[in-house]
Short mmCIF file of C-alpha atoms and ligand atoms in Angstrom, two decimals:
data_model
loop_
_atom_site.label_atom_id
_atom_site.label_comp_id
_atom_site.label_asym_id
_atom_site.label_seq_id
_atom_site.Cartn_x
_atom_site.Cartn_y
_atom_site.Cartn_z
CA MET A 1 7.69 -96.58 -6.11
CA LYS A 2 6.63 -93.53 -4.13
CA ASN A 3 4.26 -91.19 -6.02
CA LEU A 4 5.76 -87.69 -6.17
CA LYS A 5 3.47 -84.65 -5.96
CA GLU A 6 3.92 -81.82 -8.46
CA GLU A 7 5.64 -79.56 -5.90
CA ASP A 8 8.02 -82.41 -4.92
CA ILE A 9 9.03 -82.76 -8.55
CA TYR A 10 9.48 -78.99 -8.85
CA GLU A 11 11.59 -78.97 -5.69
CA ALA A 12 13.72 -81.86 -6.94
CA GLU A 13 14.23 -80.18 -10.32
CA ASP A 14 15.20 -76.89 -8.75
CA SER A 15 17.30 -78.33 -5.93
CA PHE A 16 20.52 -77.44 -7.77
CA ARG A 17 19.78 -73.81 -6.87
CA ASP A 18 20.11 -74.63 -3.17
CA LYS A 19 23.79 -75.47 -3.36
CA LEU A 20 26.98 -74.32 -4.98
CA ALA A 21 28.36 -76.65 -7.64
CA THR A 22 31.83 -76.29 -6.15
CA VAL A 23 30.94 -77.03 -2.51
CA ASP A 24 30.11 -80.51 -1.20
CA LYS A 25 27.55 -81.49 1.47
CA GLU A 26 30.11 -80.97 4.24
CA GLY A 27 30.78 -77.47 2.95
CA LYS A 28 34.21 -78.35 1.58
CA ARG A 29 35.52 -77.10 -1.74
CA LYS A 30 34.90 -79.44 -4.68
CA TRP A 31 37.78 -79.01 -7.08
CA VAL A 32 36.66 -78.45 -10.68
CA TYR A 33 38.60 -80.53 -13.18
CA ALA A 34 37.36 -78.89 -16.36
CA SER A 35 38.06 -80.83 -19.55
CA LYS A 36 39.90 -78.94 -22.23
CA PRO A 37 37.36 -77.33 -24.59
CA LYS A 38 37.82 -77.37 -28.32
CA GLY A 39 35.76 -75.85 -31.10
CA ARG A 40 35.03 -72.66 -32.99
CA PHE A 41 34.14 -70.53 -29.97
CA TYR A 42 37.22 -71.66 -28.04
CA ASN A 43 39.40 -70.82 -31.05
CA ALA A 44 37.78 -67.41 -31.44
CA ARG A 45 38.23 -66.71 -27.72
CA THR A 46 41.88 -67.71 -28.00
CA TYR A 47 42.44 -65.08 -30.73
CA VAL A 48 40.55 -62.47 -28.70
CA SER A 49 42.72 -63.28 -25.68
CA TRP A 50 45.92 -62.73 -27.69
CA LEU A 51 44.63 -59.29 -28.67
CA PHE A 52 43.66 -58.64 -25.04
CA PHE A 53 47.14 -59.59 -23.75
CA ALA A 54 48.83 -57.43 -26.41
CA ILE A 55 46.70 -54.38 -25.50
CA LEU A 56 47.06 -54.95 -21.75
CA VAL A 57 50.86 -55.10 -21.95
CA ALA A 58 51.21 -52.22 -24.44
CA LEU A 59 48.85 -49.66 -22.86
CA PRO A 60 51.05 -48.50 -19.93
CA PHE A 61 53.91 -47.76 -22.37
CA ILE A 62 51.88 -45.58 -24.75
CA MET A 63 52.63 -41.93 -23.97
CA ILE A 64 50.85 -38.73 -25.08
CA ASN A 65 52.75 -35.46 -24.50
CA GLY A 66 55.00 -37.18 -21.97
CA ARG A 67 52.08 -38.70 -20.08
CA PRO A 68 50.83 -42.28 -20.12
CA LEU A 69 47.57 -42.93 -21.94
CA PHE A 70 46.02 -44.29 -18.73
CA MET A 71 47.17 -44.13 -15.13
CA PHE A 72 45.18 -44.63 -11.95
CA ASN A 73 47.48 -43.47 -9.18
CA ILE A 74 45.21 -43.89 -6.17
CA ILE A 75 48.10 -43.23 -3.77
CA LYS A 76 48.81 -39.74 -5.16
CA ALA A 77 45.20 -39.06 -6.25
CA ARG A 78 46.47 -38.55 -9.81
CA PHE A 79 44.42 -40.00 -12.63
CA ILE A 80 45.18 -39.88 -16.34
CA LEU A 81 42.63 -40.82 -18.98
CA PHE A 82 43.55 -40.63 -22.67
CA GLY A 83 46.60 -38.54 -21.71
CA GLN A 84 44.47 -35.97 -19.79
CA ILE A 85 45.30 -35.45 -16.13
CA PHE A 86 42.44 -35.40 -13.61
CA TRP A 87 42.78 -33.98 -10.12
CA PRO A 88 40.56 -34.57 -7.11
CA GLN A 89 38.74 -31.34 -8.15
CA ASP A 90 37.65 -33.13 -11.32
CA PHE A 91 36.03 -35.92 -9.41
CA PHE A 92 32.55 -34.98 -10.57
CA ILE A 93 33.77 -35.94 -14.07
CA PHE A 94 34.95 -39.24 -12.64
CA GLY A 95 31.60 -39.65 -10.89
CA ILE A 96 29.66 -39.06 -14.14
CA THR A 97 32.07 -41.40 -15.97
CA MET A 98 31.41 -44.14 -13.41
CA ILE A 99 27.62 -43.65 -13.63
CA THR A 100 27.80 -43.72 -17.46
CA PHE A 101 29.89 -46.88 -17.29
CA VAL A 102 27.40 -48.56 -14.91
CA VAL A 103 24.44 -47.66 -17.18
CA PHE A 104 26.38 -49.00 -20.15
CA ILE A 105 27.02 -52.26 -18.26
CA VAL A 106 23.33 -52.52 -17.31
CA LEU A 107 22.22 -51.93 -20.91
CA PHE A 108 24.83 -54.25 -22.33
CA THR A 109 23.95 -56.98 -19.83
CA ALA A 110 20.19 -56.59 -20.42
CA ALA A 111 20.82 -57.20 -24.13
CA PHE A 112 23.82 -59.53 -24.25
CA GLY A 113 24.00 -61.14 -20.81
CA ARG A 114 27.48 -62.01 -19.59
CA VAL A 115 29.25 -61.81 -22.93
CA PHE A 116 31.78 -59.52 -21.23
CA CYS A 117 32.66 -62.22 -18.65
CA GLY A 118 33.29 -64.89 -21.26
CA TRP A 119 35.23 -62.83 -23.76
CA VAL A 120 37.06 -59.92 -22.15
CA CYS A 121 36.97 -60.13 -18.36
CA PRO A 122 40.65 -60.19 -17.24
CA GLN A 123 39.93 -62.86 -14.62
CA THR A 124 38.37 -65.26 -17.18
CA ILE A 125 41.00 -64.55 -19.80
CA PHE A 126 43.95 -65.05 -17.46
CA MET A 127 42.37 -68.15 -15.89
CA GLU A 128 41.05 -69.91 -18.98
CA MET A 129 43.36 -68.67 -21.71
CA PHE A 130 46.64 -68.53 -19.85
CA PHE A 131 46.93 -70.40 -16.54
CA ARG A 132 44.63 -73.30 -17.44
CA LYS A 133 46.41 -73.77 -20.76
CA ILE A 134 49.74 -74.04 -18.89
CA GLU A 135 48.09 -76.57 -16.59
CA TYR A 136 46.85 -78.68 -19.53
CA TRP A 137 50.34 -78.52 -21.02
CA ILE A 138 52.09 -79.69 -17.82
CA GLU A 139 49.55 -82.01 -16.21
CA GLY A 140 47.34 -83.07 -19.13
CA ASP A 141 43.57 -82.99 -19.48
CA ALA A 142 41.06 -83.21 -16.59
CA ASN A 143 41.33 -86.96 -15.90
CA LYS A 144 45.12 -86.88 -15.83
CA GLN A 145 45.04 -83.90 -13.47
CA ARG A 146 42.67 -85.76 -11.14
CA MET A 147 44.85 -88.86 -11.18
CA LEU A 148 47.99 -86.82 -10.55
CA ASN A 149 46.43 -85.03 -7.58
CA ASN A 150 45.24 -88.32 -6.08
CA SER A 151 48.55 -90.12 -6.64
CA ALA A 152 51.49 -90.48 -4.25
CA TRP A 153 54.36 -87.98 -4.39
CA THR A 154 56.58 -89.60 -7.00
CA SER A 155 59.49 -87.82 -8.65
CA GLU A 156 57.27 -87.21 -11.71
CA LYS A 157 54.57 -85.57 -9.60
CA ILE A 158 57.15 -83.43 -7.75
CA ALA A 159 58.67 -82.34 -11.07
CA LYS A 160 55.28 -81.48 -12.63
CA LYS A 161 53.99 -79.64 -9.59
CA SER A 162 57.26 -77.72 -9.15
CA LEU A 163 57.22 -76.68 -12.79
CA LYS A 164 53.56 -75.61 -12.60
CA TYR A 165 53.95 -73.71 -9.34
CA GLY A 166 57.14 -72.07 -10.61
CA ILE A 167 55.55 -70.88 -13.87
CA PHE A 168 52.39 -69.79 -12.06
CA TYR A 169 54.42 -67.73 -9.56
CA LEU A 170 56.59 -66.09 -12.25
CA SER A 171 53.45 -65.27 -14.24
CA ALA A 172 51.76 -63.84 -11.13
CA PHE A 173 54.91 -61.76 -10.51
CA PHE A 174 54.75 -60.44 -14.08
CA ILE A 175 51.01 -59.63 -13.76
CA SER A 176 51.71 -57.86 -10.46
CA ASN A 177 54.34 -55.63 -12.14
CA LEU A 178 52.03 -54.99 -15.07
CA PHE A 179 49.21 -54.12 -12.70
CA LEU A 180 51.49 -51.62 -10.93
CA THR A 181 52.40 -49.89 -14.21
CA TYR A 182 48.73 -48.88 -14.41
CA ILE A 183 48.93 -47.40 -10.90
CA ILE A 184 52.32 -45.73 -10.68
CA GLY A 185 53.55 -45.74 -14.30
CA TYR A 186 56.39 -47.77 -15.77
CA GLN A 187 59.09 -45.18 -14.99
CA GLU A 188 58.38 -45.25 -11.25
CA LEU A 189 58.14 -49.05 -11.32
CA TYR A 190 61.54 -49.18 -13.04
CA GLU A 191 63.00 -46.96 -10.30
CA ILE A 192 61.58 -49.27 -7.62
CA ILE A 193 63.04 -52.36 -9.28
CA THR A 194 66.46 -50.91 -10.04
CA GLY A 195 66.93 -48.57 -7.06
CA PRO A 196 68.40 -49.46 -3.64
CA VAL A 197 66.11 -51.83 -1.72
CA SER A 198 66.24 -49.66 1.41
CA GLU A 199 64.66 -46.73 -0.49
CA HIS A 200 61.82 -48.73 -2.00
CA ILE A 201 60.64 -51.00 0.81
CA ALA A 202 56.97 -50.01 0.32
CA GLY A 203 57.08 -50.41 -3.47
CA LEU A 204 58.85 -53.78 -3.34
CA SER A 205 56.46 -55.00 -0.63
CA GLY A 206 53.55 -53.99 -2.90
CA ILE A 207 54.98 -56.00 -5.81
CA LEU A 208 55.47 -59.03 -3.57
CA LEU A 209 52.02 -58.73 -2.01
CA PHE A 210 50.23 -58.45 -5.37
CA SER A 211 52.31 -61.37 -6.75
CA LEU A 212 51.18 -63.56 -3.85
CA ILE A 213 47.53 -62.48 -4.30
CA PHE A 214 47.56 -63.27 -8.03
CA PHE A 215 49.38 -66.57 -7.36
CA PHE A 216 46.75 -67.57 -4.77
CA VAL A 217 43.89 -66.61 -7.13
CA TYR A 218 45.14 -68.67 -10.06
CA ILE A 219 46.57 -71.65 -8.22
CA TYR A 220 43.72 -72.12 -5.76
CA PHE A 221 40.83 -69.64 -5.71
CA ARG A 222 40.09 -69.71 -9.48
CA GLU A 223 36.38 -69.86 -10.44
CA GLN A 224 35.41 -68.79 -6.90
CA VAL A 225 36.29 -65.21 -7.90
CA CYS A 226 33.41 -65.32 -10.41
CA THR A 227 30.94 -67.36 -8.36
CA VAL A 228 31.52 -65.94 -4.87
CA ILE A 229 33.27 -62.56 -5.03
CA CYS A 230 32.48 -60.80 -8.31
CA PRO A 231 29.62 -58.31 -7.70
CA TYR A 232 28.78 -58.20 -11.41
CA GLY A 233 28.10 -61.94 -11.38
CA ARG A 234 25.84 -61.64 -8.37
CA LEU A 235 23.86 -58.83 -10.02
CA GLN A 236 22.82 -61.03 -12.94
CA SER A 237 19.51 -61.96 -11.38
CA VAL A 238 18.38 -58.32 -11.53
CA LEU A 239 20.09 -57.35 -14.78
CA LEU A 240 18.93 -60.23 -16.95
CA ASP A 241 15.40 -60.77 -18.20
CA SER A 242 13.80 -63.33 -20.49
CA ASN A 243 14.89 -61.34 -23.57
CA SER A 244 18.60 -61.21 -22.62
CA MET A 245 21.02 -63.26 -24.68
CA VAL A 246 22.67 -65.96 -22.57
CA VAL A 247 24.36 -69.30 -23.12
CA ALA A 248 21.26 -71.51 -23.05
CA TYR A 249 20.26 -75.12 -23.42
CA ASP A 250 17.36 -75.64 -25.85
CA TYR A 251 15.25 -77.80 -23.55
CA LYS A 252 12.41 -77.92 -26.07
CA ARG A 253 14.71 -79.66 -28.49
CA GLY A 254 16.83 -81.56 -25.98
CA GLU A 255 14.21 -83.08 -23.65
CA PRO A 256 13.43 -85.77 -22.76
CA ARG A 257 17.12 -86.52 -22.68
CA GLY A 258 18.49 -90.03 -22.74
CA LYS A 259 21.61 -92.00 -23.51
CA LEU A 260 21.89 -93.60 -26.92
CA LYS A 261 21.61 -97.38 -26.62
CA LYS A 262 21.84 -99.84 -29.45
CA GLY A 263 18.49 -101.22 -30.54
CA GLU A 264 16.40 -98.77 -28.47
CA PRO A 265 13.95 -96.48 -30.32
CA VAL A 266 15.06 -92.84 -30.32
CA ASN A 267 11.96 -91.21 -31.83
CA ASP A 268 10.43 -90.51 -28.41
CA ARG A 269 13.56 -88.74 -27.15
CA GLY A 270 14.95 -85.26 -27.44
CA ASP A 271 18.34 -84.46 -28.96
CA CYS A 272 20.30 -84.45 -25.69
CA VAL A 273 22.10 -87.80 -25.45
CA ASP A 274 22.96 -87.11 -21.79
CA CYS A 275 26.68 -87.52 -22.46
CA GLY A 276 27.55 -84.96 -19.75
CA LEU A 277 30.32 -83.37 -21.83
CA CYS A 278 28.81 -79.89 -21.39
CA VAL A 279 29.18 -80.36 -17.62
CA ARG A 280 32.70 -81.80 -17.81
CA VAL A 281 34.06 -78.80 -19.75
CA CYS A 282 32.38 -76.21 -17.53
CA PRO A 283 35.04 -74.27 -15.55
CA THR A 284 32.49 -73.39 -12.85
CA GLY A 285 31.21 -76.96 -12.54
CA ILE A 286 27.56 -76.33 -13.41
CA ASP A 287 25.09 -78.10 -15.67
CA ILE A 288 23.76 -75.63 -18.25
CA ARG A 289 20.76 -77.93 -18.79
CA ASN A 290 19.41 -76.69 -15.46
CA GLY A 291 18.87 -73.26 -17.05
CA THR A 292 20.52 -69.87 -16.58
CA GLN A 293 22.58 -69.83 -13.41
CA MET A 294 24.51 -67.16 -11.57
CA GLU A 295 27.71 -69.22 -11.82
CA CYS A 296 27.66 -69.27 -15.64
CA THR A 297 30.36 -66.97 -16.99
CA ALA A 298 29.17 -67.43 -20.59
CA CYS A 299 32.53 -68.94 -21.49
CA THR A 300 30.94 -70.92 -24.39
CA ALA A 301 32.86 -74.12 -23.55
CA CYS A 302 29.57 -76.06 -23.30
CA ILE A 303 28.45 -74.75 -26.72
CA ASP A 304 31.59 -76.17 -28.32
CA ALA A 305 31.31 -79.43 -26.39
CA CYS A 306 27.68 -80.00 -27.33
CA ASP A 307 28.22 -79.04 -30.98
CA GLU A 308 30.93 -81.69 -31.14
CA ILE A 309 28.50 -84.31 -29.82
CA MET A 310 25.70 -83.18 -32.13
CA VAL A 311 27.97 -83.66 -35.13
CA LYS A 312 28.83 -87.17 -33.90
CA VAL A 313 25.17 -88.18 -33.47
CA ASP A 314 24.21 -86.52 -36.75
CA LYS A 315 21.97 -83.83 -35.30
CA PRO A 316 22.01 -80.07 -35.99
CA LYS A 317 24.45 -78.00 -33.91
CA GLY A 318 23.16 -75.43 -31.43
CA LEU A 319 21.41 -77.56 -28.81
CA VAL A 320 23.40 -75.34 -26.42
CA ARG A 321 23.80 -71.89 -27.96
CA TYR A 322 23.54 -68.14 -27.48
CA ALA A 323 19.80 -67.48 -27.13
CA SER A 324 17.28 -65.70 -24.94
CA GLU A 325 14.76 -67.52 -22.77
CA ASN A 326 11.94 -66.22 -25.00
CA GLY A 327 13.99 -67.19 -28.04
CA ILE A 328 13.96 -70.80 -26.91
CA LEU A 329 10.38 -70.83 -25.67
CA ASN A 330 8.74 -68.99 -28.59
CA ASN A 331 11.41 -69.11 -31.29
CA GLU A 332 11.67 -65.31 -31.00
CA LYS A 333 14.66 -63.36 -32.27
CA LEU A 334 16.51 -61.00 -29.92
CA ARG A 335 14.32 -57.96 -29.26
CA TYR A 336 15.07 -54.32 -28.47
CA THR A 337 12.75 -54.08 -25.48
CA GLY A 338 11.22 -51.03 -23.76
CA ARG A 339 13.65 -51.50 -20.88
CA MET A 340 16.63 -51.41 -23.27
CA LYS A 341 15.22 -48.29 -24.97
CA PHE A 342 14.94 -46.53 -21.60
CA TYR A 343 18.54 -47.44 -20.64
CA SER A 344 19.71 -46.27 -24.08
CA ILE A 345 18.12 -42.83 -23.61
CA VAL A 346 19.71 -42.48 -20.15
CA LEU A 347 23.04 -43.59 -21.58
CA ILE A 348 22.90 -41.07 -24.45
CA LEU A 349 22.06 -38.25 -22.00
CA LEU A 350 24.90 -39.18 -19.66
CA ALA A 351 27.36 -39.54 -22.54
CA GLY A 352 26.32 -36.05 -23.75
CA ILE A 353 26.86 -34.51 -20.30
CA LEU A 354 30.21 -36.27 -19.97
CA THR A 355 31.39 -35.10 -23.40
CA PHE A 356 30.39 -31.50 -22.55
CA LEU A 357 32.23 -31.66 -19.19
CA ILE A 358 35.41 -33.05 -20.75
CA LEU A 359 35.42 -30.61 -23.67
CA SER A 360 34.73 -27.58 -21.45
CA ARG A 361 37.33 -28.65 -18.89
CA LYS A 362 40.09 -26.03 -18.49
CA ASP A 363 43.83 -26.69 -18.23
CA ILE A 364 43.94 -24.25 -15.32
CA SER A 365 41.33 -24.55 -12.62
CA GLY A 366 40.94 -23.40 -9.04
CA THR A 367 39.52 -20.65 -6.90
CA ILE A 368 39.97 -16.91 -6.26
CA MET A 369 38.54 -15.89 -2.89
CA ARG A 370 38.67 -12.83 -0.68
CA ALA A 371 41.18 -13.30 2.17
CA GLU A 372 39.44 -14.48 5.30
CA GLY A 373 38.82 -12.02 8.14
CA MET A 374 39.65 -8.87 6.08
CA LEU A 375 37.14 -6.27 4.96
CA PHE A 376 38.79 -3.64 2.70
CA GLN A 377 41.74 -1.27 2.82
CA GLU A 378 41.76 2.44 2.01
CA ARG A 379 44.41 3.33 -0.59
CA GLY A 380 45.16 7.03 -0.35
CA LEU A 381 42.17 9.32 -0.67
CA ASP A 382 40.58 7.98 -3.81
CA SER A 383 40.97 4.16 -3.93
CA THR A 384 40.05 1.00 -2.02
CA SER A 385 41.58 -2.48 -2.17
CA ASN A 386 40.57 -6.03 -1.25
CA LEU A 387 43.04 -8.88 -0.65
CA TYR A 388 42.46 -12.20 -2.45
CA THR A 389 43.98 -15.68 -2.14
CA VAL A 390 44.37 -17.77 -5.27
CA LYS A 391 44.60 -21.57 -5.41
CA LEU A 392 45.15 -23.01 -8.87
CA SER A 393 45.88 -26.39 -10.49
CA ASN A 394 48.08 -26.58 -13.55
CA LYS A 395 46.94 -29.65 -15.51
CA THR A 396 49.39 -29.09 -18.37
CA SER A 397 52.83 -30.66 -18.70
CA ALA A 398 54.57 -27.21 -18.75
CA ASP A 399 55.51 -24.74 -15.97
CA LEU A 400 53.26 -21.68 -16.20
CA SER A 401 53.56 -18.02 -15.13
CA LEU A 402 50.09 -16.65 -14.64
CA ASN A 403 48.85 -13.10 -14.38
CA PHE A 404 45.40 -11.64 -13.86
CA LYS A 405 43.20 -8.94 -15.41
CA LEU A 406 39.98 -7.30 -14.34
CA GLU A 407 37.55 -8.05 -17.14
CA ASN A 408 34.51 -5.99 -16.17
CA ILE A 409 35.97 -2.82 -14.58
CA GLU A 410 38.27 -0.67 -16.68
CA ASN A 411 39.86 1.60 -14.08
CA GLY A 412 40.81 -1.07 -11.56
CA ARG A 413 44.13 -2.88 -11.29
CA ILE A 414 45.60 -6.05 -9.80
CA GLN A 415 48.78 -6.07 -7.70
CA ILE A 416 50.26 -9.55 -7.19
CA ILE A 417 52.09 -9.94 -3.88
CA GLY A 418 55.70 -11.06 -4.22
CA GLY A 419 56.16 -10.68 -7.98
CA SER A 420 54.50 -9.88 -11.29
CA THR A 421 53.10 -13.38 -11.86
CA ILE A 422 52.10 -16.50 -9.93
CA LYS A 423 54.21 -19.46 -11.02
CA ILE A 424 52.85 -23.00 -10.97
CA LYS A 425 54.91 -26.02 -11.92
CA ALA A 426 53.68 -28.57 -14.48
CA GLU A 427 51.00 -30.96 -13.18
CA SER A 428 51.05 -29.22 -9.81
CA GLN A 429 48.98 -27.05 -7.63
CA GLY A 430 50.01 -23.58 -6.50
CA ALA A 431 48.78 -20.63 -4.49
CA GLY A 432 49.34 -16.90 -4.25
CA SER A 433 47.75 -13.61 -3.21
CA PHE A 434 46.92 -10.32 -4.87
CA PHE A 435 45.19 -7.03 -4.20
CA VAL A 436 42.43 -5.71 -6.41
CA ILE A 437 42.52 -1.90 -6.26
CA LEU A 438 39.50 0.06 -7.45
CA PRO A 439 39.00 3.85 -7.63
CA ASN A 440 36.25 4.88 -5.22
CA GLU A 441 34.22 6.41 -8.07
CA VAL A 442 33.48 2.95 -9.57
CA ILE A 443 32.38 1.46 -6.24
CA LYS A 444 28.64 2.07 -6.29
CA LYS A 445 27.54 -0.69 -3.92
CA ARG A 446 28.85 -2.36 -0.80
CA SER A 447 29.45 -5.54 -2.82
CA THR A 448 30.67 -5.38 -6.43
CA ILE A 449 30.95 -8.45 -8.67
CA LEU A 450 34.41 -8.82 -10.23
CA LYS A 451 35.27 -10.92 -13.24
CA ILE A 452 38.95 -11.83 -13.22
CA GLY A 453 40.68 -13.33 -16.25
CA ILE A 454 43.62 -15.69 -15.70
CA TYR A 455 46.28 -15.32 -18.41
CA HIS A 456 49.34 -17.17 -19.60
CA ASP A 457 51.37 -15.56 -22.42
CA ASN A 458 48.49 -13.12 -22.95
CA ILE A 459 46.09 -15.99 -23.61
CA GLN A 460 43.13 -16.29 -21.30
CA VAL A 461 43.19 -19.77 -19.74
CA ASN A 462 40.28 -19.34 -17.34
CA LYS A 463 37.95 -16.73 -15.87
CA LYS A 464 36.63 -16.51 -12.31
CA SER A 465 34.03 -14.41 -10.52
CA THR A 466 34.43 -13.03 -7.03
CA LYS A 467 33.16 -10.15 -4.85
CA PHE A 468 34.75 -6.84 -3.96
CA LEU A 469 33.64 -5.16 -0.72
CA GLY A 470 33.64 -1.39 -0.60
CA PRO A 471 32.89 1.30 1.94
CA ILE A 472 29.51 2.34 0.46
CA ASN A 473 26.30 0.87 1.94
S1 SF4 B 1 27.56 -73.29 -18.34
FE1 SF4 B 1 28.67 -73.27 -20.28
S2 SF4 B 1 29.00 -71.09 -20.71
FE2 SF4 B 1 28.40 -71.26 -18.57
S3 SF4 B 1 30.35 -71.33 -17.47
FE3 SF4 B 1 29.70 -73.46 -17.82
S4 SF4 B 1 30.68 -74.02 -19.74
FE4 SF4 B 1 30.81 -71.82 -19.59
S1 SF4 B 2 26.76 -81.98 -24.38
FE1 SF4 B 2 24.79 -81.73 -25.39
S2 SF4 B 2 24.11 -83.80 -25.66
FE2 SF4 B 2 25.73 -83.94 -24.17
S3 SF4 B 2 24.67 -83.76 -22.19
FE3 SF4 B 2 25.24 -81.69 -22.79
S4 SF4 B 2 23.44 -80.90 -23.80
FE4 SF4 B 2 23.20 -83.12 -23.77
#
């Protein structure tokens, strides 16, 4: 037998990192026939998925003051969070929210690895807890699915495939509609579905397009979303460290692995009986015994599978379990590391800024600016005026009539052009113009700072500063 050098052995052991588990040598897709998991984690994830589905379906129908709880209307640049409307002008709040969310994800991942992927990621939940369960129900467990796919087109195969494809498409159609309720709201979706086709070509095309995308993802693309497309999955190598909690194989306990054979001594072996069940249940087709891998979605199926085997061979459970790399190497408990402390401080600061911005956010926002290209106008012998343009957003659900008051100069007055107020419809933007007229005796400088209060029903809803230009140098 050829003597292998140390680096050859290292290369051979690590060679799994050079290829994708779901792609063969010719570069073709290797279909993953994952065996149906069973065990305490799978049961717990099933209950969590029911809660997830209930929340996902209910959320678009929960209204606060006539507005949905959440809506992300990218088309109309109208975003609603917790019943509060956000306009493009509020995008810095969105920006801070996104940064806070990213820091939270980084902190959470540094501590708990990909727990999110396994338990609450919509892709994993829909794939593993909905579509794959339908597949098991129609086609049976992994071996039966493989046999069915390799068999000739009998009437039984046609019936099973038709049923599966039909249910998958109807489910994808439902998900597509649900997805749209988060974008355009359920009322608009209802109008699209019930209105004349000719008036809703774009909306109906959107529903059809999303249905086909979801159908393609769950019938064919599947785990590739997590292993090839998902950016979060690909960031794991920089987010995780040796103190992060991951689904891990206890190699100190498990190695050297070996199959159980009658009459052979087992004292010189580890606890892994090399049954391969942890690999057979894996929906991304990897072997967790090779260590933490980018493809692992922390779905816990291999924990359940291995626990089942450990019970059968009378060994303690947990050969595959939630643990950190240091936990396995040095029997350490999960630690709150310096890196996590730093992320926590950044997260607390960002959350504080975000809370301040949301609480200090006004229902009426916008600008008051001097009209372009105009200097000032003489009003009789003793007064001067400046013309201003007003652009305001009404973020409330009521129509408002707004008027304006000079807050820092007593003798001045405001004359709105075209009426006594500026009217802005609910959840809309509006514009108007007014003159500020000041007696010449209060104009001491060429440029005077004005503070203008914006009022609705005699209640100040915002205050803006602007400049008044006068004739004095
Ligand atoms: S290795 Fe285990 S936890 Fe990771 S994806 Fe495969 S079965 Fe799920
Ligand atoms: S299920 Fe457990 S015992 Fe079986 S191969 Fe995997 S790690 Fe080893």
